[in-house]
mmCIF file of C-alpha atoms in Angstrom:
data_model
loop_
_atom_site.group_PDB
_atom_site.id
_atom_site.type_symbol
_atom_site.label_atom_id
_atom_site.label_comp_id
_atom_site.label_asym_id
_atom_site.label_seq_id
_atom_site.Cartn_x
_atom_site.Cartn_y
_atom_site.Cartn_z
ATOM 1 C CA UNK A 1 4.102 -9.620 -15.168
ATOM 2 C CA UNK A 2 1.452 -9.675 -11.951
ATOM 3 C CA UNK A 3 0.560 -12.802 -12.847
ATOM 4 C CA UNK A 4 4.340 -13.929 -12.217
ATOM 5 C CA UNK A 5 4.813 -11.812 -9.722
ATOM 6 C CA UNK A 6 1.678 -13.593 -8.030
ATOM 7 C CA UNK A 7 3.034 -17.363 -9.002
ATOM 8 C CA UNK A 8 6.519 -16.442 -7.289
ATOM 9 C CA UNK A 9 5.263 -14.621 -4.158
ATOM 10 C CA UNK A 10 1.756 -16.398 -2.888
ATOM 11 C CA UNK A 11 3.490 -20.297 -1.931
ATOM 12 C CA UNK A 12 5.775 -18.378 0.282
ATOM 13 C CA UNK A 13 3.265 -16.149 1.988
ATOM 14 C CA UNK A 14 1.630 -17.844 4.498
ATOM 15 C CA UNK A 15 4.177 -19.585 5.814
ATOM 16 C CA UNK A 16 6.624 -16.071 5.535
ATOM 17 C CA UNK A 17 3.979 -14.424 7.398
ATOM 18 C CA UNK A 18 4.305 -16.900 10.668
ATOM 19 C CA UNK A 19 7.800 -16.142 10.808
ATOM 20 C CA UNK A 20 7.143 -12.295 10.073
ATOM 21 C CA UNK A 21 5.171 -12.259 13.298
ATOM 22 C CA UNK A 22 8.490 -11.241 15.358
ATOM 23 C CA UNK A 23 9.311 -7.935 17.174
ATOM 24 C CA UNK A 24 11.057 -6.393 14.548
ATOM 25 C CA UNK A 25 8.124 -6.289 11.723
ATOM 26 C CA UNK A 26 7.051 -2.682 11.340
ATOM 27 C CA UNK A 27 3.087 -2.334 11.348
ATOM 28 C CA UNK A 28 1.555 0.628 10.042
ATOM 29 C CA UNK A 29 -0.403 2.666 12.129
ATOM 30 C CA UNK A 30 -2.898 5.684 9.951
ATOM 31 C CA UNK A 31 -5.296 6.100 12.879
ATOM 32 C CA UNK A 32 -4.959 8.396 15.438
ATOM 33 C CA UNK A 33 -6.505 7.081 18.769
ATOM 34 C CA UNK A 34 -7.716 10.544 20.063
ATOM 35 C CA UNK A 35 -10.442 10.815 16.950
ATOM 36 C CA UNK A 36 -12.289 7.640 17.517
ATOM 37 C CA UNK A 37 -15.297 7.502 15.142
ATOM 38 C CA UNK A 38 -18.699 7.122 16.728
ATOM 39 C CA UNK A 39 -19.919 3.699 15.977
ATOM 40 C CA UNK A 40 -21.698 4.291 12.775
ATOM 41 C CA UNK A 41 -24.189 1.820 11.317
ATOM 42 C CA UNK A 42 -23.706 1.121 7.694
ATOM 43 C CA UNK A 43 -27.301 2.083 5.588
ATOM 44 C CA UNK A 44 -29.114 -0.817 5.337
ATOM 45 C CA UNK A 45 -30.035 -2.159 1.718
ATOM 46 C CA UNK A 46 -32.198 -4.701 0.075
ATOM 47 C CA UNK A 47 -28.882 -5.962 -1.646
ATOM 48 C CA UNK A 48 -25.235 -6.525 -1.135
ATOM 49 C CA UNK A 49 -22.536 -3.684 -1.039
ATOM 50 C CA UNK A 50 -20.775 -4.162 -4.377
ATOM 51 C CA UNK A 51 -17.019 -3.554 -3.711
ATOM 52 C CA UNK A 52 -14.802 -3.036 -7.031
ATOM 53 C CA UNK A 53 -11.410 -4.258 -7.250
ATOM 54 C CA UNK A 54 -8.462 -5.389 -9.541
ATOM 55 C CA UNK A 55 -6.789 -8.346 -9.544
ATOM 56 C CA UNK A 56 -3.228 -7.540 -10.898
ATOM 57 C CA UNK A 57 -1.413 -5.721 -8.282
ATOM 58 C CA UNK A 58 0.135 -8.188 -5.694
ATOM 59 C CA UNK A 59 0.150 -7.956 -2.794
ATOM 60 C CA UNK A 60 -2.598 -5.558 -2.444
ATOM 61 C CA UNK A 61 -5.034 -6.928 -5.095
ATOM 62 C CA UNK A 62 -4.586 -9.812 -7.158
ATOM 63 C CA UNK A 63 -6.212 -13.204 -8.442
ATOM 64 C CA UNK A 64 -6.004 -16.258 -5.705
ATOM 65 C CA UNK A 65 -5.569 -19.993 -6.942
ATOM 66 C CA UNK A 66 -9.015 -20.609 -7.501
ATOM 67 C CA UNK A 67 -9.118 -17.213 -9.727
ATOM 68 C CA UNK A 68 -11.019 -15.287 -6.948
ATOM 69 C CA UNK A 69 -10.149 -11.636 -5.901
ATOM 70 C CA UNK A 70 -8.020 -12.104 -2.725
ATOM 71 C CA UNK A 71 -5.473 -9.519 -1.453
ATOM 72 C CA UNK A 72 -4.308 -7.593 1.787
ATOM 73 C CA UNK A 73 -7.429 -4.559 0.303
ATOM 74 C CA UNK A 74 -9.672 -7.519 -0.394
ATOM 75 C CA UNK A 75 -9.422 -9.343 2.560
ATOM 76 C CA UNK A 76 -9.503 -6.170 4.842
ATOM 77 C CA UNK A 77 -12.974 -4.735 2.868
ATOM 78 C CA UNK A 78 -14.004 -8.705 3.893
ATOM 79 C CA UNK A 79 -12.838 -7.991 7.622
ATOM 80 C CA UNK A 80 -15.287 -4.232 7.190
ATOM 81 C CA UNK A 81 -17.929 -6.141 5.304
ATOM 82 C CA UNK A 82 -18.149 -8.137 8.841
ATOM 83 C CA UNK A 83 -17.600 -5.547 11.728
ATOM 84 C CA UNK A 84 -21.084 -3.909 9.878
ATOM 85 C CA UNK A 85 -22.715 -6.971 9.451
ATOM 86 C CA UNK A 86 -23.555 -6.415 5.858
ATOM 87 C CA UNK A 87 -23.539 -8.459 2.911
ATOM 88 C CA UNK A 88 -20.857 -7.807 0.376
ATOM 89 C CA UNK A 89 -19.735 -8.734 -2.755
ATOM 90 C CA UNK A 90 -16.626 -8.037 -4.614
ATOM 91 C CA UNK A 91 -15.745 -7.894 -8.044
ATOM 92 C CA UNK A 92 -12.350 -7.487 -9.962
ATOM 93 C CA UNK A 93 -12.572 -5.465 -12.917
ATOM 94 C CA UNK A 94 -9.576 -3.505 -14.804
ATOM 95 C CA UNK A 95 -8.008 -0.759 -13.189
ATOM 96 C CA UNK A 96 -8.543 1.577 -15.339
ATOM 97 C CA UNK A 97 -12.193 1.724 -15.332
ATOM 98 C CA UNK A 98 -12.561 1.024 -11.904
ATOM 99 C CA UNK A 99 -13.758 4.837 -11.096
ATOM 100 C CA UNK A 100 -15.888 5.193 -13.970
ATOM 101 C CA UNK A 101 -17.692 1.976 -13.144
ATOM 102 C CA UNK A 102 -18.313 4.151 -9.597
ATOM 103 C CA UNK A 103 -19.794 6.746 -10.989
ATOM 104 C CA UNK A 104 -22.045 4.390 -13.415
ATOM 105 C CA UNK A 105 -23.189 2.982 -10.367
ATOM 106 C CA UNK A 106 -21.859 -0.553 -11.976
ATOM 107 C CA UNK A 107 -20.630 -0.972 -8.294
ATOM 108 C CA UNK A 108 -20.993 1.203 -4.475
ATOM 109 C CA UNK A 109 -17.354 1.400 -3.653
ATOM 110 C CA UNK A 110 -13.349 0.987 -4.932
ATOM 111 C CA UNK A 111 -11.183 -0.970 -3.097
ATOM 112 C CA UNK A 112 -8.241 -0.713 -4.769
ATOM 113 C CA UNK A 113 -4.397 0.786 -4.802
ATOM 114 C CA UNK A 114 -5.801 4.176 -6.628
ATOM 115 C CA UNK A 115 -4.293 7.308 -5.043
ATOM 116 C CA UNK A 116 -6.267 9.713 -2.993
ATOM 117 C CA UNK A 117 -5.980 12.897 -4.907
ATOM 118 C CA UNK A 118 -7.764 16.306 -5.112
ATOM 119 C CA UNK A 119 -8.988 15.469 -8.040
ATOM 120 C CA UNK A 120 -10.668 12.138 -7.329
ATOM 121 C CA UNK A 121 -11.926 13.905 -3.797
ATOM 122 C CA UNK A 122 -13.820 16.318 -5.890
ATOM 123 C CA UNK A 123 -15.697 13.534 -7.729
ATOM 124 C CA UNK A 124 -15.887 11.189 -5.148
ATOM 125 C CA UNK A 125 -15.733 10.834 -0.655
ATOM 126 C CA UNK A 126 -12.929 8.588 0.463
ATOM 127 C CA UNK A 127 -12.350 7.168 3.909
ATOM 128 C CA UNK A 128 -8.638 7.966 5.459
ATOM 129 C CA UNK A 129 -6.161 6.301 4.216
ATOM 130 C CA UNK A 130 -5.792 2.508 5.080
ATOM 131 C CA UNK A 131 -2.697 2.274 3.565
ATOM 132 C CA UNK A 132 0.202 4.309 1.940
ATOM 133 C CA UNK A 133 3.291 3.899 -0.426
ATOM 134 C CA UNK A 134 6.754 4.973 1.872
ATOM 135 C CA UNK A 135 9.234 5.669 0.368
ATOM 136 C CA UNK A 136 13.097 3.552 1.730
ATOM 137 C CA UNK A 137 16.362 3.055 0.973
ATOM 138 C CA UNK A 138 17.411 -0.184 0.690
ATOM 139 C CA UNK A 139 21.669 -1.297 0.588
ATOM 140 C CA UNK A 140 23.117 -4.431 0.225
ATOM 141 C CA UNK A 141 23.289 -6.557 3.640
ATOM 142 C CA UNK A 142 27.286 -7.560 3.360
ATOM 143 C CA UNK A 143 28.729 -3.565 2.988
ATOM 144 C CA UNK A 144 27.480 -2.566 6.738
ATOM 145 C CA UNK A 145 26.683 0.827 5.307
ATOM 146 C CA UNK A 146 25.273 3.738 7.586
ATOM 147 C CA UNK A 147 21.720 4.283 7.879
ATOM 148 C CA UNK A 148 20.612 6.844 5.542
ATOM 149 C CA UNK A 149 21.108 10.444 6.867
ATOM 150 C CA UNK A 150 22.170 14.154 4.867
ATOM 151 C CA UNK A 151 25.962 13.849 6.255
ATOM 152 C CA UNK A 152 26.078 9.679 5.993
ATOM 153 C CA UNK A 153 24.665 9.923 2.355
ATOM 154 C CA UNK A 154 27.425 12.571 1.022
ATOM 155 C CA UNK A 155 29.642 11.129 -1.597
ATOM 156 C CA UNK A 156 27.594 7.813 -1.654
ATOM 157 C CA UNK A 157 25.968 6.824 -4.535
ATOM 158 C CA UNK A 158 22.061 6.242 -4.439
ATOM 159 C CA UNK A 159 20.306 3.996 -7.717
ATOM 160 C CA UNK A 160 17.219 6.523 -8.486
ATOM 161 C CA UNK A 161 14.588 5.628 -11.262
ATOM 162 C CA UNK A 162 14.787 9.512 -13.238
ATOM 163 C CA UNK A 163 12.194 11.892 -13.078
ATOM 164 C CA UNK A 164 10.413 10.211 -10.553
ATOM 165 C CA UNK A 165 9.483 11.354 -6.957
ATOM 166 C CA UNK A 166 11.725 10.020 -5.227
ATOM 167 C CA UNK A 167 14.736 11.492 -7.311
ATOM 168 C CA UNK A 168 13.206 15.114 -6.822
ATOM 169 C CA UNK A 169 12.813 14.029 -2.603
ATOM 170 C CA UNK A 170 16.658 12.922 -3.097
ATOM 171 C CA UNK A 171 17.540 15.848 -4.947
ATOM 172 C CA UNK A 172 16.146 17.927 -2.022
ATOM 173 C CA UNK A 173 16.627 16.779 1.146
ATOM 174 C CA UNK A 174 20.205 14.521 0.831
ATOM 175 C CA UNK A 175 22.047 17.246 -1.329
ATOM 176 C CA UNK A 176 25.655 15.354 -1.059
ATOM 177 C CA UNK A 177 24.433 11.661 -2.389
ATOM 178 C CA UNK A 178 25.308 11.005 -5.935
ATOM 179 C CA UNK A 179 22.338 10.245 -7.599
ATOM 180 C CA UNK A 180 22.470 7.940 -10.846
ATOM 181 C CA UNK A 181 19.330 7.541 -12.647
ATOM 182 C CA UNK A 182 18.184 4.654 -14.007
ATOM 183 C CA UNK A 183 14.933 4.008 -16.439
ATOM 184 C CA UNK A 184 13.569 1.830 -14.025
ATOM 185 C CA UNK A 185 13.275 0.157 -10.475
ATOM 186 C CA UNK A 186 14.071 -3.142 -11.607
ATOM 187 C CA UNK A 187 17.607 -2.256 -13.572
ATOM 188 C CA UNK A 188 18.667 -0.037 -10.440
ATOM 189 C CA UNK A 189 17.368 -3.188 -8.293
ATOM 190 C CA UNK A 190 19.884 -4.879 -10.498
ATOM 191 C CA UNK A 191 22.366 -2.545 -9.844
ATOM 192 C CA UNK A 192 22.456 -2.647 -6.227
ATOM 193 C CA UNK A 193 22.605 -6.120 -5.666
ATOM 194 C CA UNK A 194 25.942 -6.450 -8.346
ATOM 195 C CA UNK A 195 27.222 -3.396 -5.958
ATOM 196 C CA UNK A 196 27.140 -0.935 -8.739
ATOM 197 C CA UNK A 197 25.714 1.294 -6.006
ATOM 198 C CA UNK A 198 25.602 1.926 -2.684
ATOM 199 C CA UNK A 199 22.078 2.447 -1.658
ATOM 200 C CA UNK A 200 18.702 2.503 -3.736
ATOM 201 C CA UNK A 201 16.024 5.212 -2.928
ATOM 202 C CA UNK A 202 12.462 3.900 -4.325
ATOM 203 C CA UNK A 203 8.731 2.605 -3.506
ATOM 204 C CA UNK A 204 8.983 0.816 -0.171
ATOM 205 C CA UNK A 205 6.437 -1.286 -1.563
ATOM 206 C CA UNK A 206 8.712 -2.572 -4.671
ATOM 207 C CA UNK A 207 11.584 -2.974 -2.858
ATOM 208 C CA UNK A 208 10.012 -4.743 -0.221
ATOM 209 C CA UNK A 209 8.364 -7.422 -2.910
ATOM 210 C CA UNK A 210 12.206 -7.317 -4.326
ATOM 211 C CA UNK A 211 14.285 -8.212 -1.584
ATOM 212 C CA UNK A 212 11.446 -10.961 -0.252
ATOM 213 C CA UNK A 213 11.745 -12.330 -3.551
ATOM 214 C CA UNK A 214 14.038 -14.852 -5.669
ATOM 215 C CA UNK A 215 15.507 -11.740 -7.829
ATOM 216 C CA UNK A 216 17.361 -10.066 -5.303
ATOM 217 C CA UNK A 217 19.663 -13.341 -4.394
ATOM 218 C CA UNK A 218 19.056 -12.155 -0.612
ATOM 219 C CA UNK A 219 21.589 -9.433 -1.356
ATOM 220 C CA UNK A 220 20.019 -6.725 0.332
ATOM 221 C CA UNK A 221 17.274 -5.447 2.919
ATOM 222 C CA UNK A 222 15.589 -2.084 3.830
ATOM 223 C CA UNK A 223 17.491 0.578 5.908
ATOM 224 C CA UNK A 224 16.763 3.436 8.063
ATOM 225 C CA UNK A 225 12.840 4.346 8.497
ATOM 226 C CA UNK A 226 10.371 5.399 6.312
ATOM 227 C CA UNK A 227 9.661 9.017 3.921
ATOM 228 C CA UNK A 228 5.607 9.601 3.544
ATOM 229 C CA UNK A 229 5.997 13.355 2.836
ATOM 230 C CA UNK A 230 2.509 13.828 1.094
ATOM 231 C CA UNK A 231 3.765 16.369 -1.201
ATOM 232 C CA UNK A 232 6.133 13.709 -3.009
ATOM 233 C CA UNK A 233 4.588 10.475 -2.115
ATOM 234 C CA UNK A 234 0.801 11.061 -1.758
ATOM 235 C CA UNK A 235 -1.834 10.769 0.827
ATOM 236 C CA UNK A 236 -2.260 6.549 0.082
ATOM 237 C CA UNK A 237 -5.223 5.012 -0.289
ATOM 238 C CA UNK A 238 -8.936 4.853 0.700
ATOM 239 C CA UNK A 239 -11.914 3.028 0.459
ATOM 240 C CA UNK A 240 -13.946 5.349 -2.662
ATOM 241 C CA UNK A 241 -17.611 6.244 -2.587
ATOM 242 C CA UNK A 242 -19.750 8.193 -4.762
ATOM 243 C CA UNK A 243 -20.315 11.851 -2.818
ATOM 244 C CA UNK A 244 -24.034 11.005 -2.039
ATOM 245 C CA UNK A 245 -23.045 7.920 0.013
ATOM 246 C CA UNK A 246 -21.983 9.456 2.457
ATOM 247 C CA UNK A 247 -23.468 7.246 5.806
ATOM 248 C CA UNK A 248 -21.744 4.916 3.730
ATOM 249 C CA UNK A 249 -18.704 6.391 3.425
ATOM 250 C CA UNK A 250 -18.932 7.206 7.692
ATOM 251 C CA UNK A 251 -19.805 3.782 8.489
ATOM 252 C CA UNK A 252 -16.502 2.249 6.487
ATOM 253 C CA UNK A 253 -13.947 4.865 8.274
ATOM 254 C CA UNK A 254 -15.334 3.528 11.445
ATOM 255 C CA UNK A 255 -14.758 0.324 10.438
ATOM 256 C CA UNK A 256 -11.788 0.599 9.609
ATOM 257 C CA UNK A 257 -10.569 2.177 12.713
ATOM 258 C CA UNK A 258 -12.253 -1.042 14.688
ATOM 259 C CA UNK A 259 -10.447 -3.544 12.760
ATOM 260 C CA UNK A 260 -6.776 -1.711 13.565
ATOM 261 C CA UNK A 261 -8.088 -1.284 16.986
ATOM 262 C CA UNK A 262 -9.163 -5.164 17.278
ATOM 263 C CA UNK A 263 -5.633 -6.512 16.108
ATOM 264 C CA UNK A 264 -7.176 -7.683 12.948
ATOM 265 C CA UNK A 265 -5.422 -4.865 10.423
ATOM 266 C CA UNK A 266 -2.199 -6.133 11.784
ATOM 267 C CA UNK A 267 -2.604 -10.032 11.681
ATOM 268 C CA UNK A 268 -3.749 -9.025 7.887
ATOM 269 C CA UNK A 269 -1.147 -7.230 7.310
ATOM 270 C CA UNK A 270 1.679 -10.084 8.399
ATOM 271 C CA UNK A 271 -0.303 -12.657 6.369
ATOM 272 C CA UNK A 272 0.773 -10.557 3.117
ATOM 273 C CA UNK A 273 3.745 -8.267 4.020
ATOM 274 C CA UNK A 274 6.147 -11.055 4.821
ATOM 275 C CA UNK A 275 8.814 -8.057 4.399
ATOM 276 C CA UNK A 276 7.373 -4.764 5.652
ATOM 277 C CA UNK A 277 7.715 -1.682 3.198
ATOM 278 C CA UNK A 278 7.533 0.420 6.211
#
C-alpha cells in the first residue's frame, strides 16, 4: 500500500511543490520565538550520529527511487545533521522495532512519525514536536458548503471513521452534525466525493494525501482551519533519544528551531506537502 502510495505521489511532488509556493499554503509553525534555545553544540563523537527511520509512511518517511530513505523527517534530520556540523547516517528499519533498536543502542536517535506519549517520555527524551497530525474537515468543492462551525454543522452530515478520535472530538464539540461512521478513511473518502455526505472529519494528513491524489477525482479540498487539541490528537512528533543523551537531545531542539528560523523547515515542507494538512 506505501509503496503505491509512494509510486502515485513522488512524480508529482516536486513540480506540485513550485506551484504550492503561493500565499495561500498554510506552514506550520511549533516554535515559539520568545524561548529561543541557546546555541547548543552537539557532543562530539569519534563516529557518525546514527538516525533510525522507516521507509513506508509517505510523505514523512518512505523509500526514494534509488531505494534510499528520503522523506520530509529524513530530509529535515539531513538539514539538523548540517546546522551542527556532524556526520550522520540514517538507516530505515521497520517501524515497529524502531524504539527497541534505541534502547539496544543499534542506533542514537528515531526520526520517525511515532507519537510523543507519556509513556515513550518515560523511557526516552524527545525534542518538541517538529511536526503534528491536525485534524480537518474536508467537503466537496462544487456544494459551496459553510465552513465548519457548531451552528453551520447542525443537521449536516459528517463521514467519521467509528471509534476513532476524531468521532469522540465530533461527538463533543459539534453536537448537531450527524455523524455516520464508517470502518475506514478511505470508504468515507469514497463517500464524500459520490456526495453521500456532506463533510468528512479525519487526519489532516490523509485527507490531504487524498484530495492531492488521483482517488479523489479533484472532488473536494480542506475547509475551515485546523483541530490539534492534544487530548484527542496528540502532542506530534519528535526527534527520540535515549534519556542519557541528553546534550544530544539539547543540541537537536536547537537545531531545529534554527532551521524554522532560517526558512529552511518551510521550503522542506512545500517540497513534500504539495496540499497542506494544516
Amino acid at each position: 500500500m506505501a509503496a503505491l502510495l509512494v509510486a502515485a505521489l513522488l512524480p508529482a511532488w516536486p513540480a506540485a511543490a513550485q506551484e504550492a509556493a503561493a500565499p495561500g499554503v498554510t506552514i506550520p509553525n511549533f516554535w515559539n520565538p520568545r524561548s529561543r534555545l541557546e546555541r547548543i553544540e552537539a557532543p562530539q563523537t569519534a563516529r557518525a550520529i546514527r538516525f533510525l527511520t522507516d521507509d513506508e509512511f509517505p510523505p514523512l518517511h518512505f523509500a526514494g527511487p534509488d531505494g534510499a530513505p528520503t522523506g520530509f523527517v529524513v530530509e529535515l534530520v539531513r538539514v539538523v545533521c548540517e546546522r551542527l556540523s556532524i556526520s550522520c547516517t540514517i538507516q530505515a528499519r521497520r517501524f515497529d522495532t524502531l524504539l527497541d533498536a534505541l534502547a539496544e543502542r543499534q542506533g542514537d536517535v528515531v526520526a520517525a512519525a511515532i507519537p510523543l506519549t507519556p509513556t515513550l517520555r518515560s523511557r526516552f527524551l524527545a525534542t518538541r514536536p517538529y511536526f503534528r497530525w491536525p485534524a480537518r474537515f474536508a467537503a466537496r468543492s462544487d456544494k459551496g458548503l459553510p465552513a465548519p462551525s457548531a451552528k453551520a454543522l447542525a443537521g449536516k452530515s459528517v463521514g467519521i471513521v467509528g471509534g476513532s478520535a476524531h468521532a469522540a472530538y465530533l461527538k463533543a464539540f459539534f453536537p448537531k452534525a450527524e455523524g455516520r461512521e464508517f470502518t475506514d478513511l478511505a470508504t468515507a473518502e469514497g463517500a464524500l466525493r459520490r456526495g453521500d455526505v456532506d463533510y468528512v472529519f479525519a487526519d489532516g494528513l490523509n485527507l490531504a494525501l487524498w484530495i492531492g491524489g488521483i482517488d479523489s477525482s479533484n472532488c473536494c479540498a480542506l475547509v475551515g482551519g485546523d483541530y490539534l487539541e492534544n487530548r484527542y490528537f496528540g502532542e506530534g512528533i519528535g526527534l527520540v533519544t535515549r534519556r542519557e543523551d541528553t546534550a544530544l537531545s539539547r543540541a537537536l531542539d536547537e537545531a531545529l528551531q534554527r532551521v524554522w528560523d532560517e526558512g529552511k523547515y518551510a521550503e522542506l515542507y512545500l517540497r513534500f506537502f504539495p496540499v497542506s494538512p494544516f
